Tab-separated table of C-alpha atoms in Angstrom:
chain	number	residue	atom	x	y	z
A	1	MET	CA	17.587	-45.356	-8.024
A	2	SER	CA	17.237	-41.863	-9.460
A	3	ARG	CA	14.244	-40.924	-11.529
A	4	PRO	CA	14.754	-40.654	-15.321
A	5	GLY	CA	15.921	-37.149	-16.210
A	6	SER	CA	16.573	-36.182	-12.572
A	7	HIS	CA	20.324	-35.824	-13.321
A	8	ARG	CA	19.509	-32.801	-15.486
A	9	SER	CA	18.660	-30.708	-12.432
A	10	LEU	CA	21.955	-31.482	-10.628
A	11	PRO	CA	24.020	-28.697	-12.231
A	12	ALA	CA	21.344	-26.151	-11.428
A	13	ALA	CA	21.031	-27.434	-7.859
A	14	ALA	CA	24.795	-27.350	-7.430
A	15	ALA	CA	24.926	-23.802	-8.704
A	16	VAL	CA	22.203	-22.726	-6.281
A	17	ALA	CA	24.042	-24.397	-3.424
A	18	ALA	CA	27.252	-22.628	-4.423
A	19	LEU	CA	25.555	-19.250	-4.499
A	20	LEU	CA	23.976	-19.887	-1.101
A	21	LEU	CA	27.413	-20.743	0.249
A	22	LEU	CA	28.785	-17.499	-1.158
A	23	LEU	CA	25.896	-15.659	0.439
A	24	PHE	CA	26.779	-17.225	3.820
A	25	ILE	CA	30.428	-16.267	3.355
A	26	ALA	CA	29.449	-12.733	2.447
A	27	ILE	CA	27.445	-12.468	5.641
A	28	ASP	CA	30.122	-14.087	7.781
A	29	THR	CA	33.201	-12.393	6.304
A	30	PRO	CA	34.376	-9.307	8.213
A	31	THR	CA	34.948	-6.198	6.160
A	32	ALA	CA	37.591	-3.532	6.528
A	33	ASP	CA	37.358	-1.519	9.691
A	34	ASN	CA	35.773	1.538	8.168
A	35	GLY	CA	33.061	1.852	10.727
A	36	LEU	CA	29.895	-0.118	11.294
A	37	GLU	CA	27.890	1.911	8.774
A	38	ASP	CA	30.383	1.214	5.970
A	39	GLN	CA	30.467	-2.473	6.847
A	40	VAL	CA	26.692	-2.722	6.694
A	41	MET	CA	26.629	-0.921	3.335
A	42	GLN	CA	29.275	-3.234	1.864
A	43	LEU	CA	27.461	-6.268	3.197
A	44	ASN	CA	24.148	-5.128	1.684
A	45	GLU	CA	25.836	-4.614	-1.681
A	46	ARG	CA	27.274	-8.150	-1.588
A	47	ILE	CA	23.921	-9.637	-0.650
A	48	ALA	CA	22.111	-7.682	-3.391
A	49	GLY	CA	24.606	-8.908	-5.973
A	50	LEU	CA	24.215	-12.526	-4.905
A	51	GLU	CA	20.432	-12.246	-4.864
A	52	ALA	CA	20.542	-10.931	-8.436
A	53	LYS	CA	22.681	-13.907	-9.458
A	54	LEU	CA	20.207	-16.266	-7.828
A	55	ALA	CA	17.329	-14.613	-9.690
A	56	ASP	CA	19.194	-14.940	-13.003
A	57	LEU	CA	19.947	-18.581	-12.280
A	58	ALA	CA	16.308	-19.311	-11.459
A	59	SER	CA	15.292	-17.647	-14.730
A	60	ASP	CA	17.792	-19.792	-16.653
A	61	VAL	CA	16.507	-22.962	-15.013
A	62	ARG	CA	12.907	-22.089	-15.915
A	63	SER	CA	13.826	-21.367	-19.520
A	64	GLN	CA	15.720	-24.664	-19.843
A	65	HIS	CA	12.938	-26.674	-18.218
A	66	PRO	CA	9.652	-24.993	-19.258
A	67	ASP	CA	6.467	-25.851	-17.448
A	68	PRO	CA	4.045	-27.262	-20.093
A	69	ARG	CA	1.032	-25.925	-18.222
A	70	MET	CA	2.472	-22.408	-18.013
A	71	GLU	CA	3.495	-22.539	-21.686
A	72	GLN	CA	-0.086	-23.377	-22.647
A	73	GLU	CA	-1.475	-20.624	-20.432
A	74	ALA	CA	0.938	-18.116	-21.975
A	75	ALA	CA	0.012	-19.104	-25.529
A	76	GLN	CA	-3.697	-18.717	-24.768
A	77	ALA	CA	-3.148	-15.381	-23.049
A	78	LEU	CA	-1.148	-14.045	-25.995
A	79	LEU	CA	-3.854	-15.164	-28.408
A	80	GLY	CA	-6.391	-13.232	-26.357
A	81	ILE	CA	-4.239	-10.089	-26.497
A	82	ASN	CA	-3.919	-10.360	-30.275
A	83	ASN	CA	-7.693	-10.743	-30.558
A	84	MET	CA	-8.125	-7.543	-28.527
A	85	ILE	CA	-5.844	-5.720	-30.955
A	86	ARG	CA	-7.751	-6.992	-33.997
A	87	ALA	CA	-10.980	-5.814	-32.385
A	88	GLY	CA	-9.511	-2.324	-32.000
A	89	ASN	CA	-9.003	-2.517	-28.229
A	90	SER	CA	-5.310	-1.613	-28.228
A	91	GLU	CA	-5.353	0.203	-24.888
A	92	GLN	CA	-6.857	-2.816	-23.150
A	93	ALA	CA	-4.342	-5.025	-24.984
A	94	ARG	CA	-1.513	-2.782	-23.762
A	95	ASP	CA	-2.578	-3.169	-20.136
A	96	GLU	CA	-3.060	-6.918	-20.527
A	97	MET	CA	0.367	-7.200	-22.164
A	98	ASP	CA	2.050	-5.476	-19.223
A	99	ASP	CA	0.552	-8.082	-16.877
A	100	PHE	CA	1.366	-10.864	-19.359
A	101	MET	CA	5.052	-9.982	-19.413
A	102	VAL	CA	5.253	-9.991	-15.626
A	103	THR	CA	3.875	-13.524	-15.463
A	104	TYR	CA	5.028	-15.128	-18.706
A	105	ARG	CA	8.179	-13.255	-19.750
A	106	ASN	CA	10.334	-16.413	-19.664
A	107	THR	CA	7.937	-18.605	-21.638
A	108	ARG	CA	8.225	-19.170	-25.379
A	109	ALA	CA	5.196	-16.937	-25.939
A	110	GLY	CA	6.705	-14.273	-23.708
A	111	LYS	CA	9.927	-14.192	-25.708
A	112	GLN	CA	7.982	-14.047	-28.966
A	113	ALA	CA	5.916	-11.133	-27.641
A	114	THR	CA	8.844	-8.808	-26.898
A	115	SER	CA	8.362	-6.685	-30.039
A	116	LEU	CA	4.582	-6.580	-29.569
A	117	HIS	CA	5.094	-5.424	-25.986
A	118	GLN	CA	7.285	-2.567	-27.211
A	119	GLU	CA	4.756	-1.571	-29.872
A	120	LEU	CA	1.868	-1.566	-27.423
A	121	GLY	CA	3.952	0.594	-25.111
A	122	VAL	CA	3.494	3.465	-27.582
A	123	VAL	CA	-0.322	3.190	-27.540
A	124	GLY	CA	-1.871	6.172	-25.777
A	125	LYS	CA	1.140	8.411	-26.384
A	126	GLU	CA	0.349	11.906	-27.602
A	127	VAL	CA	1.528	13.112	-30.992
A	128	PRO	CA	4.546	15.441	-31.103
A	129	GLY	CA	3.945	19.030	-30.112
A	130	GLU	CA	5.819	20.029	-33.253
A	131	TRP	CA	5.996	17.904	-36.382
A	132	ASN	CA	9.595	18.745	-37.207
A	133	PHE	CA	9.917	17.158	-40.634
A	134	THR	CA	13.006	18.243	-42.518
A	135	GLY	CA	11.216	18.395	-45.855
A	136	TRP	CA	8.437	17.052	-48.047
A	137	PHE	CA	8.521	14.900	-51.157
A	138	GLN	CA	4.858	15.581	-51.889
A	139	GLY	CA	1.512	16.538	-50.360
A	140	GLU	CA	2.561	18.987	-47.630
A	141	ASP	CA	-0.566	21.038	-48.233
A	142	ASP	CA	-2.833	17.986	-48.452
A	143	ILE	CA	-2.672	16.853	-44.839
A	144	ASP	CA	-3.801	18.279	-41.508
A	145	LEU	CA	-1.570	16.926	-38.775
A	146	ASP	CA	-3.654	18.676	-36.102
A	147	SER	CA	-6.800	16.854	-37.169
A	148	ASP	CA	-8.809	14.882	-34.601
A	149	GLY	CA	-9.523	12.310	-37.289
A	150	THR	CA	-7.562	9.167	-38.074
A	151	THR	CA	-4.097	9.348	-39.618
A	152	ILE	CA	-1.939	6.374	-40.612
A	153	LEU	CA	1.776	7.137	-40.520
A	154	VAL	CA	3.958	4.608	-42.327
A	155	PHE	CA	7.713	4.670	-41.727
A	156	TRP	CA	9.668	3.165	-44.599
A	157	GLU	CA	12.645	3.350	-46.992
A	158	THR	CA	13.023	2.710	-50.705
A	159	TRP	CA	15.776	0.102	-50.164
A	160	CYS	CA	13.558	-2.056	-47.882
A	161	PRO	CA	11.911	-4.930	-49.833
A	162	HIS	CA	9.100	-5.360	-47.301
A	163	CYS	CA	8.412	-1.628	-47.503
A	164	ARG	CA	8.278	-1.746	-51.282
A	165	ARG	CA	5.668	-4.476	-51.004
A	166	GLU	CA	3.511	-3.007	-48.224
A	167	VAL	CA	3.554	0.761	-48.775
A	168	PRO	CA	1.711	0.710	-52.155
A	169	LYS	CA	-1.138	-1.203	-50.484
A	170	LEU	CA	-1.792	1.826	-48.298
A	171	GLN	CA	-2.782	3.839	-51.362
A	172	THR	CA	-5.755	1.518	-51.729
A	173	VAL	CA	-6.603	2.038	-48.058
A	174	ALA	CA	-6.274	5.807	-48.452
A	175	ASP	CA	-8.618	5.801	-51.453
A	176	GLN	CA	-11.144	3.491	-49.796
A	177	TYR	CA	-11.530	5.576	-46.628
A	178	ALA	CA	-10.874	9.066	-47.998
A	179	ASP	CA	-14.566	9.991	-47.782
A	180	GLN	CA	-14.495	9.100	-44.072
A	181	GLY	CA	-11.598	11.448	-43.463
A	182	LEU	CA	-8.721	8.975	-43.268
A	183	GLN	CA	-5.276	10.462	-43.869
A	184	VAL	CA	-2.175	8.472	-44.812
A	185	LEU	CA	1.309	9.929	-44.403
A	186	GLY	CA	4.570	8.319	-45.488
A	187	VAL	CA	7.743	9.091	-43.535
A	188	SER	CA	11.275	8.385	-44.756
A	189	ARG	CA	14.768	9.234	-43.552
A	190	LEU	CA	16.410	8.472	-46.929
A	191	SER	CA	18.798	6.143	-45.139
A	192	ARG	CA	21.299	3.673	-46.649
A	193	GLY	CA	21.930	5.606	-49.809
A	194	GLY	CA	18.343	6.652	-50.365
A	195	THR	CA	17.926	9.771	-52.480
A	196	GLU	CA	15.122	12.091	-53.436
A	197	GLU	CA	15.415	10.813	-57.017
A	198	LYS	CA	14.902	7.204	-55.884
A	199	MET	CA	11.966	8.272	-53.724
A	200	MET	CA	10.234	10.191	-56.502
A	201	ALA	CA	10.790	7.342	-58.948
A	202	PHE	CA	9.152	4.868	-56.550
A	203	LEU	CA	6.199	7.181	-55.950
A	204	ASP	CA	5.695	7.643	-59.695
A	205	ASP	CA	6.117	3.957	-60.559
A	206	ASN	CA	3.517	2.938	-57.969
A	207	ASN	CA	1.092	5.847	-58.419
A	208	LEU	CA	1.410	6.833	-54.770
A	209	GLU	CA	-0.457	10.076	-54.152
A	210	PHE	CA	-0.649	10.355	-50.362
A	211	PRO	CA	1.687	12.868	-48.639
A	212	MET	CA	5.308	11.874	-48.058
A	213	ALA	CA	7.620	13.621	-45.585
A	214	ARG	CA	11.308	13.426	-44.739
A	215	ASP	CA	12.386	12.778	-41.156
A	216	ASP	CA	15.763	13.196	-39.478
A	217	GLY	CA	14.890	10.476	-36.978
A	218	THR	CA	13.072	12.681	-34.485
A	219	ILE	CA	9.560	11.634	-35.487
A	220	SER	CA	10.571	7.983	-35.854
A	221	ALA	CA	11.980	7.998	-32.332
A	222	HIS	CA	8.845	9.620	-30.937
A	223	PHE	CA	6.752	6.735	-32.261
A	224	GLY	CA	9.186	4.064	-31.093
A	225	VAL	CA	10.200	2.933	-34.573
A	226	ALA	CA	13.131	0.528	-34.532
A	227	GLY	CA	12.459	-1.580	-37.632
A	228	ILE	CA	10.658	-0.890	-40.886
A	229	PRO	CA	8.115	-0.911	-42.307
A	230	ALA	CA	6.261	0.353	-39.267
A	231	VAL	CA	2.883	2.000	-38.835
A	232	ALA	CA	1.548	4.319	-36.162
A	233	VAL	CA	-2.171	5.075	-36.237
A	234	VAL	CA	-3.140	8.377	-34.648
A	235	LYS	CA	-6.639	9.458	-33.668
A	236	SER	CA	-7.683	12.513	-31.654
A	237	GLY	CA	-4.052	13.368	-31.046
A	238	LYS	CA	-3.015	10.012	-29.584
A	239	VAL	CA	-1.556	6.753	-30.840
A	240	VAL	CA	-4.213	4.049	-31.053
A	241	TRP	CA	-2.080	1.366	-32.743
A	242	ARG	CA	1.561	0.575	-33.549
A	243	GLY	CA	2.720	-2.351	-35.651
A	244	HIS	CA	3.627	-3.798	-39.030
A	245	PRO	CA	1.404	-2.623	-41.906
A	246	ALA	CA	0.787	-6.222	-43.006
A	247	LYS	CA	-1.043	-6.790	-39.700
A	248	ILE	CA	-3.710	-4.180	-40.426
A	249	ALA	CA	-7.022	-6.026	-40.755
A	250	PRO	CA	-10.333	-4.673	-42.162
A	251	GLU	CA	-11.997	-4.784	-38.758
A	252	MET	CA	-9.171	-2.681	-37.332
A	253	LEU	CA	-9.652	-0.054	-40.026
A	254	GLU	CA	-13.371	0.025	-39.335
A	255	SER	CA	-12.803	0.535	-35.610
A	256	TRP	CA	-10.365	3.389	-36.249
A	257	MET	CA	-12.882	5.162	-38.456
A	258	GLU	CA	-15.735	5.052	-35.945
């Protein structure tokens, strides 16, 4: 009598057996008489392709039948990484995340952490050698982009509802930490029908006073911005944090200003 649920593994087992059979055939099947070296090369290519298929199949099986213990370990590990970030230890979190993705990529936590992994990948990157903004909406003379202090860059657009909610909050942050040298810089591409008139109206309506620059996509790409709103925090010429502005916590701000 089969164990309850054991029939679920039969398709996967059959697929593995089929791939192993193909691997045997690939090894056993003679190739065209193009010389021994060509035959070996063709055989290696066949084997590499079948090994890749086996790896993909194993990944699919793991994702369909998650290991509860590994899922719990992954969730705890991801929580620890997020705590490192909140404590201002983004570089340590970046290194831990690299190891995390090697071990737990196919877990639920691993799949949820894909965006965080990409954001942490920007941490430690140097600022652009040239800040090639295509123009300024306001404040060009009020910011020092070569400063060793802390600068918050927020990438956003006027059509984005989340941006319209989060960007005005950064004016409060800018005012609160101005005496400690914090700079805030808004960056927009004026995409999706955005215009200078719409930008200036939003700035006026929300009493936004921090500098605002226009980007052709070059600066956004440098900081790995794919979705908005997005923030890059720069200190001493390097990125110390990348993420969504809503995730900025008071303790993170304090650590950046030290």
